[in-house]
Tab-separated table of N, CA, C and O in Angstrom:
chain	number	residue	atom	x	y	z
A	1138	UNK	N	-118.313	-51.397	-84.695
A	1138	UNK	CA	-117.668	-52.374	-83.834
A	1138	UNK	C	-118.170	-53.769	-84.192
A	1138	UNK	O	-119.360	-54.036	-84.022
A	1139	UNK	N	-117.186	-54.809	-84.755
A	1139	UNK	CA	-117.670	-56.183	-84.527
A	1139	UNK	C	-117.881	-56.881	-83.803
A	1139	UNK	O	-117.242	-56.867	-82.751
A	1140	UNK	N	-118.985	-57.915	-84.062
A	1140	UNK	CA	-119.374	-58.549	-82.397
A	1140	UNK	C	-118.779	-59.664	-82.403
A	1140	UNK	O	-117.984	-59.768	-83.338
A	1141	UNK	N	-118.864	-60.769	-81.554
A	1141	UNK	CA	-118.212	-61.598	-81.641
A	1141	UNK	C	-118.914	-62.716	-81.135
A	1141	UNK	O	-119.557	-62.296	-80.174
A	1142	UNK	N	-119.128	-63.967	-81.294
A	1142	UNK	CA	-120.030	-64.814	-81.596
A	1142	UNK	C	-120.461	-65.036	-79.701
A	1142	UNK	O	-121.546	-65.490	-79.337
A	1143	UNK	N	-119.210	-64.548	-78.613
A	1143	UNK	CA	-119.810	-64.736	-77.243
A	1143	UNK	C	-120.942	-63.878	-76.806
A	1143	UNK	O	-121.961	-64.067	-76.142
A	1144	UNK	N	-120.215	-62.522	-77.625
A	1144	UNK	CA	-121.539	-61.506	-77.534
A	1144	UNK	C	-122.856	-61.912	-77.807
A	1144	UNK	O	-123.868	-61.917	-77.106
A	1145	UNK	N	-122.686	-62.179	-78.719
A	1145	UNK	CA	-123.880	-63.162	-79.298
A	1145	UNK	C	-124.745	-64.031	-77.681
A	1145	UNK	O	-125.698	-63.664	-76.993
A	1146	UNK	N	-123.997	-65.052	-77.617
A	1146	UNK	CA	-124.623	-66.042	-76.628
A	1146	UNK	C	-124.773	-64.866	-76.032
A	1146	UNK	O	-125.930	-64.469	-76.166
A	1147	UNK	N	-124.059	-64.098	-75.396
A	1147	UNK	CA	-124.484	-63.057	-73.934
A	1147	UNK	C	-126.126	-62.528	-74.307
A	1147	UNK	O	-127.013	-62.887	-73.532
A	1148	UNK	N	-126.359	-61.976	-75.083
A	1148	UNK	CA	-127.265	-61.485	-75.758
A	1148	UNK	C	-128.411	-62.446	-75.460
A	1148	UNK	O	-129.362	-62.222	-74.711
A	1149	UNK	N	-128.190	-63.473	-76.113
A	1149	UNK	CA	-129.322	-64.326	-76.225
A	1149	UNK	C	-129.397	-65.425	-74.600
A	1149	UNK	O	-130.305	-66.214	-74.340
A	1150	UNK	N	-128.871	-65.304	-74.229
A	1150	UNK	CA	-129.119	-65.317	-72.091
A	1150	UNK	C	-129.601	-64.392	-71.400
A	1150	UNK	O	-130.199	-64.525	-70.332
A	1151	UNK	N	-129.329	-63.237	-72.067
A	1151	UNK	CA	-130.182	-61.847	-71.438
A	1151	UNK	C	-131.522	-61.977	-72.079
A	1151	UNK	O	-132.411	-61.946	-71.228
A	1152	UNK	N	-131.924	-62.100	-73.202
A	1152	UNK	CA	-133.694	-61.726	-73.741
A	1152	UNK	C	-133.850	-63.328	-72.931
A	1152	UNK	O	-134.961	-63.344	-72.401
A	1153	UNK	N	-133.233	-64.422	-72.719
A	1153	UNK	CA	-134.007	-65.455	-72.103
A	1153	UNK	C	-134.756	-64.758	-70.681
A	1153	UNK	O	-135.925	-64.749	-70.297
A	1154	UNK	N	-133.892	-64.371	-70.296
A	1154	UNK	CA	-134.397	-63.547	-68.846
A	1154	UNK	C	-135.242	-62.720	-68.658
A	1154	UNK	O	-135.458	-62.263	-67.535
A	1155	UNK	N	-135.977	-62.311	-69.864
A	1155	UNK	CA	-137.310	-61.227	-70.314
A	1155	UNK	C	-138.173	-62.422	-70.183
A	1155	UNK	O	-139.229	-62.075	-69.656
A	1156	UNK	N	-138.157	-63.507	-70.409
A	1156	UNK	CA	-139.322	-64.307	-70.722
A	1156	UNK	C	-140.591	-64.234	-71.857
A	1156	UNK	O	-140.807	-63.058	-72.152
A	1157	UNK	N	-141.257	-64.943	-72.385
A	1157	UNK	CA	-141.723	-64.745	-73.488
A	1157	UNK	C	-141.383	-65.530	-74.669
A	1157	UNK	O	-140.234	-65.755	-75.050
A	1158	UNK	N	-142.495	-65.945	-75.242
A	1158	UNK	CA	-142.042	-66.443	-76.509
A	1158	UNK	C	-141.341	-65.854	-77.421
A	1158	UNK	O	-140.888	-66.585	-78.302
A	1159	UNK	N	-141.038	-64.346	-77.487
A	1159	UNK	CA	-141.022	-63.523	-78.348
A	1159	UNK	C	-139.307	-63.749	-78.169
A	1159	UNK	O	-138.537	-64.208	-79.014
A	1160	UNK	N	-139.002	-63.286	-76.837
A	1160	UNK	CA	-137.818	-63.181	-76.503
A	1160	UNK	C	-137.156	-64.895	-76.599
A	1160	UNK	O	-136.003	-64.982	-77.021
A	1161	UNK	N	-137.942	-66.305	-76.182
A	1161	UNK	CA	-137.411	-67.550	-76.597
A	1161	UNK	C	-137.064	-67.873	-77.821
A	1161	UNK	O	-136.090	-68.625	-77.793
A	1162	UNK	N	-137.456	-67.620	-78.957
A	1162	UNK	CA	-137.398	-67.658	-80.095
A	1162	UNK	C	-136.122	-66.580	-80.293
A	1162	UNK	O	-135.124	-67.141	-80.745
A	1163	UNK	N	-136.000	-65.490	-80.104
A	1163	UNK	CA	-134.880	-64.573	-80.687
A	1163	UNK	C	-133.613	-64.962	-79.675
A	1163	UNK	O	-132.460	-64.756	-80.055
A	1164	UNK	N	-133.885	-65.522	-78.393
A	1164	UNK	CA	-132.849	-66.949	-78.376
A	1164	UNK	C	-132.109	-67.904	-78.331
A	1164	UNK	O	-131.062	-68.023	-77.696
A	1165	UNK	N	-132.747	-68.806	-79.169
A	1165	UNK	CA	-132.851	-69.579	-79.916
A	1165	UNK	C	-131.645	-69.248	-81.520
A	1165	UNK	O	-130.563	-69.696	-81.899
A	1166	UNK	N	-132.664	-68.211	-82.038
A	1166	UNK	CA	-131.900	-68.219	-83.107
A	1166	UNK	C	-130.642	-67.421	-82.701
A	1166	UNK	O	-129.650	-67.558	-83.417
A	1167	UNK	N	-130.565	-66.472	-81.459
A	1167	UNK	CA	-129.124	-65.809	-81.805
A	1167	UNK	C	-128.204	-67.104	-80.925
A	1167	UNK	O	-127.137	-67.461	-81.424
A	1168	UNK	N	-128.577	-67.612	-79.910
A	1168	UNK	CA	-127.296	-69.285	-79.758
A	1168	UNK	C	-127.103	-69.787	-81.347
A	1168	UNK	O	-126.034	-69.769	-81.957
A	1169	UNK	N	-128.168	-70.159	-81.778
A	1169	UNK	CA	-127.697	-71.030	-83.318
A	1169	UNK	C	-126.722	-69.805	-83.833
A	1169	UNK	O	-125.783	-70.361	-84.404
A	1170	UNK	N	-126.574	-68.636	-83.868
A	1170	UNK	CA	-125.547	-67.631	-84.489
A	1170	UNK	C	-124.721	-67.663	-84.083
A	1170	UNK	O	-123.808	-67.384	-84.861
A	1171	UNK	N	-124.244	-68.030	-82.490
A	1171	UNK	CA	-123.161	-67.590	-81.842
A	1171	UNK	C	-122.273	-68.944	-82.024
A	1171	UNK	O	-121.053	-68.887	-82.178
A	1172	UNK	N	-122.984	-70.140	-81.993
A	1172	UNK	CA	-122.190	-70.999	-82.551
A	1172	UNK	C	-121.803	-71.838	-83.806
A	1172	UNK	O	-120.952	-72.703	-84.010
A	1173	UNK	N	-123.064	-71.055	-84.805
A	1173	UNK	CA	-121.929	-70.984	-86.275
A	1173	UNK	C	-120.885	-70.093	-86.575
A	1173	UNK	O	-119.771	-70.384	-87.010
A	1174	UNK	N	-121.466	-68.667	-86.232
A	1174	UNK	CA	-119.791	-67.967	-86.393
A	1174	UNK	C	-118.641	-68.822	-85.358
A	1174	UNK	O	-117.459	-68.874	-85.697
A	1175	UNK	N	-119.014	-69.321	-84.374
A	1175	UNK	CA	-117.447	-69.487	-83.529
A	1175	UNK	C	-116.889	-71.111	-84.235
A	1175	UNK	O	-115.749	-71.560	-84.119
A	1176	UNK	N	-118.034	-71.767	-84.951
A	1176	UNK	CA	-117.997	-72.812	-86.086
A	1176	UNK	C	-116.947	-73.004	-86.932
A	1176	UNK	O	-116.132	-73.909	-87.111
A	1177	UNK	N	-117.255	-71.480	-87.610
A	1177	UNK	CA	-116.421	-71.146	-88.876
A	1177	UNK	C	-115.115	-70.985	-88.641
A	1177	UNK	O	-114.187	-71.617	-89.148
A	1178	UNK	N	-115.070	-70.091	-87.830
A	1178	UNK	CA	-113.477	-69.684	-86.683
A	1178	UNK	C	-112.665	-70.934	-86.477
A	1178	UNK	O	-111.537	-71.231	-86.868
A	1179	UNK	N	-113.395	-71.469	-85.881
A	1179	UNK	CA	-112.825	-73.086	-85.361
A	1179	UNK	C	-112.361	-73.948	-86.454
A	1179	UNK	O	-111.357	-74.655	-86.379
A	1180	UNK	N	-113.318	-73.837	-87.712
A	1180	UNK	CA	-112.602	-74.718	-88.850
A	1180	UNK	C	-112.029	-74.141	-89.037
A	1180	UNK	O	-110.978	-74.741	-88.811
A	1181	UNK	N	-111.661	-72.728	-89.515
A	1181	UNK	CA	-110.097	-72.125	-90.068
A	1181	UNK	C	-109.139	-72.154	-89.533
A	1181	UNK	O	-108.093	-72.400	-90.134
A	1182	UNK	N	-109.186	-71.881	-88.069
A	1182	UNK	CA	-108.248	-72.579	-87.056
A	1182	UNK	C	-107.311	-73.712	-86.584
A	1182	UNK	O	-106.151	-73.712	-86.173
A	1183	UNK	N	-108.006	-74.442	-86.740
A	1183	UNK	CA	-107.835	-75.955	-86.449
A	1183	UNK	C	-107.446	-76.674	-87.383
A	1183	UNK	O	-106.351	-77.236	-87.405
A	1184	UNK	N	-108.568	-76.752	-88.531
A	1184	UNK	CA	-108.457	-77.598	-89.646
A	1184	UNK	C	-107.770	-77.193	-90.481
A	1184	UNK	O	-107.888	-76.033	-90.875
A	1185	UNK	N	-106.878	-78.023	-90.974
A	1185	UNK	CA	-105.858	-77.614	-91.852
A	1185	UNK	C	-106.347	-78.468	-93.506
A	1185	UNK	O	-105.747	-78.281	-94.564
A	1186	UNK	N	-107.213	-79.129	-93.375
A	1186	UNK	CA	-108.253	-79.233	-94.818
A	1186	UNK	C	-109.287	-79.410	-94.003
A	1186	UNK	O	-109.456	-79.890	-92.883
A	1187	UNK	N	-110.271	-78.660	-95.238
A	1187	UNK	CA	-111.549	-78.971	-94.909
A	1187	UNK	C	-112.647	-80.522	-94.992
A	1187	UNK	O	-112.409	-81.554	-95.618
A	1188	UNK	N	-113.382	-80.326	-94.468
A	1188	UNK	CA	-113.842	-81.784	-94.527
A	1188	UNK	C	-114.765	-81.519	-95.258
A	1188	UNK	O	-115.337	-80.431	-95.326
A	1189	UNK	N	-115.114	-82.972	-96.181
A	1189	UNK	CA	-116.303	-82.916	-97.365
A	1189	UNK	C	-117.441	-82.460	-97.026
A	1189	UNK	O	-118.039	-82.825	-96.014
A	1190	UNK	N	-117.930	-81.459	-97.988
A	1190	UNK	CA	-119.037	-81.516	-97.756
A	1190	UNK	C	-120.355	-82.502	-98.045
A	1190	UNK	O	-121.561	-82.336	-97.864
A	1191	UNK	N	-119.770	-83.318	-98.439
A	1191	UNK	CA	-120.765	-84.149	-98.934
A	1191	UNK	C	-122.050	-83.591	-100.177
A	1191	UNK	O	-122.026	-82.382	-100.410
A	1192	UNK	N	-122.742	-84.137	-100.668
A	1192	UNK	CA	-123.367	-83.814	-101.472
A	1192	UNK	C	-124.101	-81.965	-101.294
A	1192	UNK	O	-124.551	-81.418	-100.287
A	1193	UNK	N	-123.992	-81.574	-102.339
A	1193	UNK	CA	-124.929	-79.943	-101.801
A	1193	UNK	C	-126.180	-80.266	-102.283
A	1193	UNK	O	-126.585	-80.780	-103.325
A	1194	UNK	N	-126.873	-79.696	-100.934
A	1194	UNK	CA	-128.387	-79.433	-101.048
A	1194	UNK	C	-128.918	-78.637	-99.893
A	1194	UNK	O	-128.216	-78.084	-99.046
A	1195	UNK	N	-130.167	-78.636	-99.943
A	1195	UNK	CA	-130.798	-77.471	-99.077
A	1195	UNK	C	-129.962	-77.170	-98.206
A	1195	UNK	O	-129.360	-78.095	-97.660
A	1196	UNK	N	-129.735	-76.060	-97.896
A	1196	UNK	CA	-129.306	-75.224	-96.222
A	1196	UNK	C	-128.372	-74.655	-97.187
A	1196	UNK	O	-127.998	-74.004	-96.211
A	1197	UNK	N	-127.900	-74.404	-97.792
A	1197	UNK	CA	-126.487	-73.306	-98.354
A	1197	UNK	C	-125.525	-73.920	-97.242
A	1197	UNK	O	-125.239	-74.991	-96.707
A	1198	UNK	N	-125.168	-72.397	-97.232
A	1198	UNK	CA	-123.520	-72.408	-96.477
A	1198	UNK	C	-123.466	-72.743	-95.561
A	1198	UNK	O	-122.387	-73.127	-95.111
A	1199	UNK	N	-124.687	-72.765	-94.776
A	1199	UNK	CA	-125.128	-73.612	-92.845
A	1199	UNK	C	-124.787	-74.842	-93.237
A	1199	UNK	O	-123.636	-75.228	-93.035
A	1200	UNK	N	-125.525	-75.487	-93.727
A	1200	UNK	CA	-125.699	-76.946	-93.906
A	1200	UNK	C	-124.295	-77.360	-94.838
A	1200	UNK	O	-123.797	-78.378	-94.355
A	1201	UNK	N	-123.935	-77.128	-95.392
A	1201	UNK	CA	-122.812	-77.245	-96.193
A	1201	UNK	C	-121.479	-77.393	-94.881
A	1201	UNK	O	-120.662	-78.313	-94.843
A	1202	UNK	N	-121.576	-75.962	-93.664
A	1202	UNK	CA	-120.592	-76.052	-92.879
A	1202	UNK	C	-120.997	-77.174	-91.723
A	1202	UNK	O	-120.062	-77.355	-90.943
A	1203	UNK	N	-121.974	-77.830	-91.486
A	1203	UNK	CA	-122.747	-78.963	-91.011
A	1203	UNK	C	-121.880	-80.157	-91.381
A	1203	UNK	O	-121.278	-80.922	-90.626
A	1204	UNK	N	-121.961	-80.148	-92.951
A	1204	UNK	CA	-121.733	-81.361	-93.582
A	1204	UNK	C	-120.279	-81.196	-93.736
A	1204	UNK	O	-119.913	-82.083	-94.508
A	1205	UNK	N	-119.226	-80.442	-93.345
A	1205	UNK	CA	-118.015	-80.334	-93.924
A	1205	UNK	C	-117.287	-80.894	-92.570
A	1205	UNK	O	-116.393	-81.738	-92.514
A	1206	UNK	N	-118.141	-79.940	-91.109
A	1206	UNK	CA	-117.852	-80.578	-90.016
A	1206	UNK	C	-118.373	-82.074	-89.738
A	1206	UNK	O	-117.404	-82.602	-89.192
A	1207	UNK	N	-119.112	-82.766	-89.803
A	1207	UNK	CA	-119.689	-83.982	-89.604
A	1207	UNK	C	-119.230	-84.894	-90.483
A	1207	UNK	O	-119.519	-86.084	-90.351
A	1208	UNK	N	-118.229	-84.307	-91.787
A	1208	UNK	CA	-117.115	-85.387	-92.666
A	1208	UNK	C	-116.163	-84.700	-92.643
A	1208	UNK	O	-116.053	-83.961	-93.620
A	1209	UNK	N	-115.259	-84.628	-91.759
A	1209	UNK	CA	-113.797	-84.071	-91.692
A	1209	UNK	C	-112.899	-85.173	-92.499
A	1209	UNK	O	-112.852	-86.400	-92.597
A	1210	UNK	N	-112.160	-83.944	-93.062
A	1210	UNK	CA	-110.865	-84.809	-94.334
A	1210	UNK	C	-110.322	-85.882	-93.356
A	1210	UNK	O	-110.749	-85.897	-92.202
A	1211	UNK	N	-109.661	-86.523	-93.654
A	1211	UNK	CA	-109.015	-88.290	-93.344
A	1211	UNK	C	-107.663	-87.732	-93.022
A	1211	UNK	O	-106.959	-88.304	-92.190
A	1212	UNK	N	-107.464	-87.196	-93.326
A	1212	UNK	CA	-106.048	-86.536	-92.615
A	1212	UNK	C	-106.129	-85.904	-91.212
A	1212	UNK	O	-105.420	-86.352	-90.311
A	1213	UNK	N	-106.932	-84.926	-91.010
A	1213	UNK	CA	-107.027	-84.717	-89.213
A	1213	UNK	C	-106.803	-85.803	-88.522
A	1213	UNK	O	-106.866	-86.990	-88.840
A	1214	UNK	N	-106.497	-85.203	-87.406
A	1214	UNK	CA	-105.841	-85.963	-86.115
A	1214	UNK	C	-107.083	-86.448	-85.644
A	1214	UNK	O	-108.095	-85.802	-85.914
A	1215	UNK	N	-107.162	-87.527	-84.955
A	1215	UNK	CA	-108.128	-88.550	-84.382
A	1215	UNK	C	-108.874	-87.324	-83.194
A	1215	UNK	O	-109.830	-86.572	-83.377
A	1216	UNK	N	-108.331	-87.438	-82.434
A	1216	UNK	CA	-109.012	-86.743	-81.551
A	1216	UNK	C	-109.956	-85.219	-82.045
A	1216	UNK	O	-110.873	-84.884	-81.295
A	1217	UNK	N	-109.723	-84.524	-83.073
A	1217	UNK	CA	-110.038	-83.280	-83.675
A	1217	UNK	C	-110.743	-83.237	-84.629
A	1217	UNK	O	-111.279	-82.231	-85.094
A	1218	UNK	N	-110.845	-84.915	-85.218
A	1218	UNK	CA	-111.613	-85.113	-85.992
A	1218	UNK	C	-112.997	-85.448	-85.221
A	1218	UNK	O	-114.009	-84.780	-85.435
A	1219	UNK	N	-112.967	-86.650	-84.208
A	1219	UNK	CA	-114.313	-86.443	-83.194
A	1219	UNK	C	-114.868	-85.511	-82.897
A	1219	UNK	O	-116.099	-85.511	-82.886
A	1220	UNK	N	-114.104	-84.354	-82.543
A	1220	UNK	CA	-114.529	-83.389	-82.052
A	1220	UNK	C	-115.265	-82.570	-82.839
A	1220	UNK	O	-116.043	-81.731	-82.386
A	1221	UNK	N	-115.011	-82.815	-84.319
A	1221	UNK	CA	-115.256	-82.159	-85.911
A	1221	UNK	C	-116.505	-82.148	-85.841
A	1221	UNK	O	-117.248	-81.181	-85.672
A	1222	UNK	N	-116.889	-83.824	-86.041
A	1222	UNK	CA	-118.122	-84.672	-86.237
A	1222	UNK	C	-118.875	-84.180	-84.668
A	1222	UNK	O	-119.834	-83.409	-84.694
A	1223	UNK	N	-118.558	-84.489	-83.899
A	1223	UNK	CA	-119.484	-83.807	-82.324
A	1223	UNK	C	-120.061	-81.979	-82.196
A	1223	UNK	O	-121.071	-81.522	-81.661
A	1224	UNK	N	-118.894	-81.263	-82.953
A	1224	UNK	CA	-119.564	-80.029	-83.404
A	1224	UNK	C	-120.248	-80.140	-84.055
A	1224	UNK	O	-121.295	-79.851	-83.476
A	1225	UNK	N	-120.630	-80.636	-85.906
A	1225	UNK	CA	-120.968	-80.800	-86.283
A	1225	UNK	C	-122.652	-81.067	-85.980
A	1225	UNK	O	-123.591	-80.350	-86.326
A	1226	UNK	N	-122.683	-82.378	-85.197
A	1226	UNK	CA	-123.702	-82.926	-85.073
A	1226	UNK	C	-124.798	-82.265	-83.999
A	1226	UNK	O	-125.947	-82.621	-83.739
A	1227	UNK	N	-123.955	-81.108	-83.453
A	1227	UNK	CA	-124.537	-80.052	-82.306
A	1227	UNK	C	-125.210	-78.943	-83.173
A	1227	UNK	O	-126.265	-78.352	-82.942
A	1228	UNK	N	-124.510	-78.823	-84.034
A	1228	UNK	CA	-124.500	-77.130	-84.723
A	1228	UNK	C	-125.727	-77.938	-85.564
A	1228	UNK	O	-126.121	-77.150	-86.424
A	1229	UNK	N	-126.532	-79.289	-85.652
A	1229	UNK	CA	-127.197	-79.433	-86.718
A	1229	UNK	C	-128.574	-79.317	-86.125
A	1229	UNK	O	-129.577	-78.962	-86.744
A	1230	UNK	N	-128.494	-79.735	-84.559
A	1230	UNK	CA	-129.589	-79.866	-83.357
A	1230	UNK	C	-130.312	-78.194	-83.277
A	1230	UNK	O	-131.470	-77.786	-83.185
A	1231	UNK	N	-128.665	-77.382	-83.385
A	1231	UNK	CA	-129.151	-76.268	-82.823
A	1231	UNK	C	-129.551	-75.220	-84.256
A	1231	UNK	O	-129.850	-74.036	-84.103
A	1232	UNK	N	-129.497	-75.830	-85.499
A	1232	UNK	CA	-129.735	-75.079	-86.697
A	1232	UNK	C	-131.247	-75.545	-86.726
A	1232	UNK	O	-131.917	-74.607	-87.157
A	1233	UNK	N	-132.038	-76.644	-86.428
A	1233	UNK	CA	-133.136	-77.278	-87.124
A	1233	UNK	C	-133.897	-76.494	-85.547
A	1233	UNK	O	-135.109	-76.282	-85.596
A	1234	UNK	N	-133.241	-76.165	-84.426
A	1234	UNK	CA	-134.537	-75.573	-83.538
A	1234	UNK	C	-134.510	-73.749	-84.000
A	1234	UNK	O	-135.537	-73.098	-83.808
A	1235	UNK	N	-133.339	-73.112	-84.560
A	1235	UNK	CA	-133.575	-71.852	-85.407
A	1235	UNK	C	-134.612	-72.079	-85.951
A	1235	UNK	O	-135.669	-71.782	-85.395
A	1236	UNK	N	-134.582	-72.664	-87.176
A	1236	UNK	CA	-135.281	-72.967	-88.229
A	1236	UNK	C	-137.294	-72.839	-87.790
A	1236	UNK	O	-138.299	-72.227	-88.151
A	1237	UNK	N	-136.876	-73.829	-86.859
A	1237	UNK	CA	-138.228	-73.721	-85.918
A	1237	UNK	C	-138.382	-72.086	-85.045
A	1237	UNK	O	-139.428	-71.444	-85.135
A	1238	UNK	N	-137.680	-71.790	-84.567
A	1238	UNK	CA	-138.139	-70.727	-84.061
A	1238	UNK	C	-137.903	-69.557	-85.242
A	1238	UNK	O	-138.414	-68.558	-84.735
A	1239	UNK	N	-137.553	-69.300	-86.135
A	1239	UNK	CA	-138.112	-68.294	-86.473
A	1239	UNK	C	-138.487	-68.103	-87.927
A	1239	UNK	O	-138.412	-66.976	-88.417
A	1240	UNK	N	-139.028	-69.506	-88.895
A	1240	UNK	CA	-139.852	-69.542	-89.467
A	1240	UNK	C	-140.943	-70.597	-88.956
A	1240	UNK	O	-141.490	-71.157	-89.906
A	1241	UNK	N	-141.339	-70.959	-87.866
A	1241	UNK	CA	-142.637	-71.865	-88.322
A	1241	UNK	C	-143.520	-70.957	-86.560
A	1241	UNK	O	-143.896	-71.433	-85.489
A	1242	UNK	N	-143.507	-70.023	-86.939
A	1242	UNK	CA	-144.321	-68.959	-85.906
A	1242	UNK	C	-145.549	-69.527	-85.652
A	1242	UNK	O	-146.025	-69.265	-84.547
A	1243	UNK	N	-146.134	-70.178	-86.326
A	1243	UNK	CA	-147.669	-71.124	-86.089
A	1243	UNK	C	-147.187	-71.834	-84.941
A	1243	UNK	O	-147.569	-71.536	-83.810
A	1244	UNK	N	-146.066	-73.097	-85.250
A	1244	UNK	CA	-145.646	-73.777	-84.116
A	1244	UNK	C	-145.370	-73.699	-83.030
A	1244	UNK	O	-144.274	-73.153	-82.902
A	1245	UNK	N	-145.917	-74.038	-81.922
A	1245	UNK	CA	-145.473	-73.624	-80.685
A	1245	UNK	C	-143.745	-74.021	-79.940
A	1245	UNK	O	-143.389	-75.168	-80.211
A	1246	UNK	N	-143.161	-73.552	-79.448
A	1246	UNK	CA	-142.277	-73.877	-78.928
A	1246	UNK	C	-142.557	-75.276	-77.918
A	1246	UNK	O	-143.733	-75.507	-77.638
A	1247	UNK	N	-141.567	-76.134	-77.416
A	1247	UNK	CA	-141.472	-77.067	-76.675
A	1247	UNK	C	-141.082	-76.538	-75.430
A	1247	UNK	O	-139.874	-76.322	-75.328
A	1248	UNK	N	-141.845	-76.251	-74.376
A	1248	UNK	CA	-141.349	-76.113	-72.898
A	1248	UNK	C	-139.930	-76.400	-72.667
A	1248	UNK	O	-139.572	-77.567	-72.821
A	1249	UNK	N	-138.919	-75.370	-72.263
A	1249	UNK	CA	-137.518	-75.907	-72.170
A	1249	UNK	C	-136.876	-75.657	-73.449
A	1249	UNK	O	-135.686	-75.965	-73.375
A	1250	UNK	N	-137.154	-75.284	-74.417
A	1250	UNK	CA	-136.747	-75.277	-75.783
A	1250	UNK	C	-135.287	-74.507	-75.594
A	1250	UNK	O	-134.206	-75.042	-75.837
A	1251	UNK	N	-135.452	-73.245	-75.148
A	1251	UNK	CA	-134.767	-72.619	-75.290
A	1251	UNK	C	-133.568	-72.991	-74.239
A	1251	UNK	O	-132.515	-73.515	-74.601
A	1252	UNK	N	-133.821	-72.708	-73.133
A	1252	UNK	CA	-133.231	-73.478	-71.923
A	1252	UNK	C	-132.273	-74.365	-72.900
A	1252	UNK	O	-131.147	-73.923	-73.134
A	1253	UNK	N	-132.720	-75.715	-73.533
A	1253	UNK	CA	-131.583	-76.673	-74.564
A	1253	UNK	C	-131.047	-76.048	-75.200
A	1253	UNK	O	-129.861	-75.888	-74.911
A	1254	UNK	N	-131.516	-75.434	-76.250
A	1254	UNK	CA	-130.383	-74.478	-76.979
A	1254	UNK	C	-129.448	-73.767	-75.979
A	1254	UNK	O	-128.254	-73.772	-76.276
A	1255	UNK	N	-129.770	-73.242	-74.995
A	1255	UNK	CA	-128.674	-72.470	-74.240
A	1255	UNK	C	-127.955	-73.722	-73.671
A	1255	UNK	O	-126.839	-73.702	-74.192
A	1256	UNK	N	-128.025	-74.522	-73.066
A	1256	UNK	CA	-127.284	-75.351	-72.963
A	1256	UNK	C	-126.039	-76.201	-73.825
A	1256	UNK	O	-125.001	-76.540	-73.256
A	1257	UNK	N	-126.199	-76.370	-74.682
A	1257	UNK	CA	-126.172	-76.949	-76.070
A	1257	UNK	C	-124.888	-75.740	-76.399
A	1257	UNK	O	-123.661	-75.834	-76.442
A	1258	UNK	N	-125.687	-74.791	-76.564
A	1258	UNK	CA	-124.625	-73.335	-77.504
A	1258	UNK	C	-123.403	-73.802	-76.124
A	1258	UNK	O	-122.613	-74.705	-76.398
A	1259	UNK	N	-123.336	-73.266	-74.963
A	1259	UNK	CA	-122.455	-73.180	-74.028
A	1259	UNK	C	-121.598	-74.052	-74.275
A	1259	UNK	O	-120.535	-73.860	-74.865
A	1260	UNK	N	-122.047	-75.186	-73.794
A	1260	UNK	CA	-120.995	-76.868	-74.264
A	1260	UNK	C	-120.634	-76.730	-75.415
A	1260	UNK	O	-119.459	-77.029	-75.625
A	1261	UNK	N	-121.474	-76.230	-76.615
A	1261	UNK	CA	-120.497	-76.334	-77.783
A	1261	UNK	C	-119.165	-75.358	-78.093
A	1261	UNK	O	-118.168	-75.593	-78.776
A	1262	UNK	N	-119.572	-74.081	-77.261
A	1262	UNK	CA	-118.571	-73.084	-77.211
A	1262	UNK	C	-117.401	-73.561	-76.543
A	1262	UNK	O	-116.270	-73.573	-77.030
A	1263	UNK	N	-117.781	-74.014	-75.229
A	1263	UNK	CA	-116.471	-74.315	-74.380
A	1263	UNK	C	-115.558	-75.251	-74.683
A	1263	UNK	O	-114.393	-75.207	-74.288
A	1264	UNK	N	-116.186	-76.420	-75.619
A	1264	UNK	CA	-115.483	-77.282	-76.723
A	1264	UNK	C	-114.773	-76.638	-77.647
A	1264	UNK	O	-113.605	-76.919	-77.915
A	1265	UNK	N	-115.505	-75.645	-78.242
A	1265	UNK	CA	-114.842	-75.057	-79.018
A	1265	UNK	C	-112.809	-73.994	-78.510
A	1265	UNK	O	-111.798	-73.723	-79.157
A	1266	UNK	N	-113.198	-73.821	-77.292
A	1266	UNK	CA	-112.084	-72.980	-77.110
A	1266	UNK	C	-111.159	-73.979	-76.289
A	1266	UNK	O	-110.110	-73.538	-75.820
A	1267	UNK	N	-111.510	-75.302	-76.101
A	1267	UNK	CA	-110.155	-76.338	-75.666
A	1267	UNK	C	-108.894	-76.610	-76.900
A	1267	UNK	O	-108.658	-77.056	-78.022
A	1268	UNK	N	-108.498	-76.142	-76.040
A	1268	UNK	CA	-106.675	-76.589	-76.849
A	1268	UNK	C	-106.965	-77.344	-77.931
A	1268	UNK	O	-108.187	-77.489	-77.965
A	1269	UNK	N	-106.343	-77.991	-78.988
A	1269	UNK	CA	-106.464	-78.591	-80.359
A	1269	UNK	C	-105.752	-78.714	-81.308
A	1269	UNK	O	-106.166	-79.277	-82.321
């Protein structure tokens, strides 16, 4: 059975509710999952060209879909293009606190950490499923 990127968030609102670093960190990174897959969806959807990626470098295909959303082609519609660049610039907040939670395990989390990411994933989802 495939999951689907809400499952996802559901998931990662339930281990918030275990409490624990163990469970803040796993997340963390499954919001950053739930709203790159619903990311990807949304550009195939919507966008009818893709937007540049701008130069390639570190992050692969994350950062690449970062940079493709945060320079949408010149042809999108005004309003869908903001919205491009505003995903974009969410999905980059919520990739660099992954990153933190589940390679720099030395580092401690920031009180609330997760709490933002869940916040953050939600608003970016519910953006994501407005008309367009």
């Amino acid at each position: 059975m495939a999951v689907t990127p809400g499952e996802l968030a559901v998931w990662a609102d339930t281990a918030l509710q275990g409490g624990g670093e163990c469970n803040e960190r796993a997340a963390i990174s499954r919001h950053y999952y739930a709203v790159y897959h619903r990311a990807l969806e949304w550009e195939r959807a919507t966008l009818p060209h893709l937007g540049n990626p701008v130069a390639p470098g570190p992050g692969g295909m994350h950062q690449e879909l970062i940079n493709r959303l945060k320079s949408p082609d010149g042809r999108i519609k005004a309003e869908i293009a903001k919205r491009s660049k505003f995903a974009g610039a969410r999905l980059a907040i919520l990739k660099a606190r992954r990153t933190l939670a589940d390679y720099k395990l030395g580092e401690p989390l920031v009180p609330g950490e997760a709490a933002n990411q869940q916040a953050v994933t939600r608003a970016q989802l519910a953006d994501f499923d407005l008309p367009g």
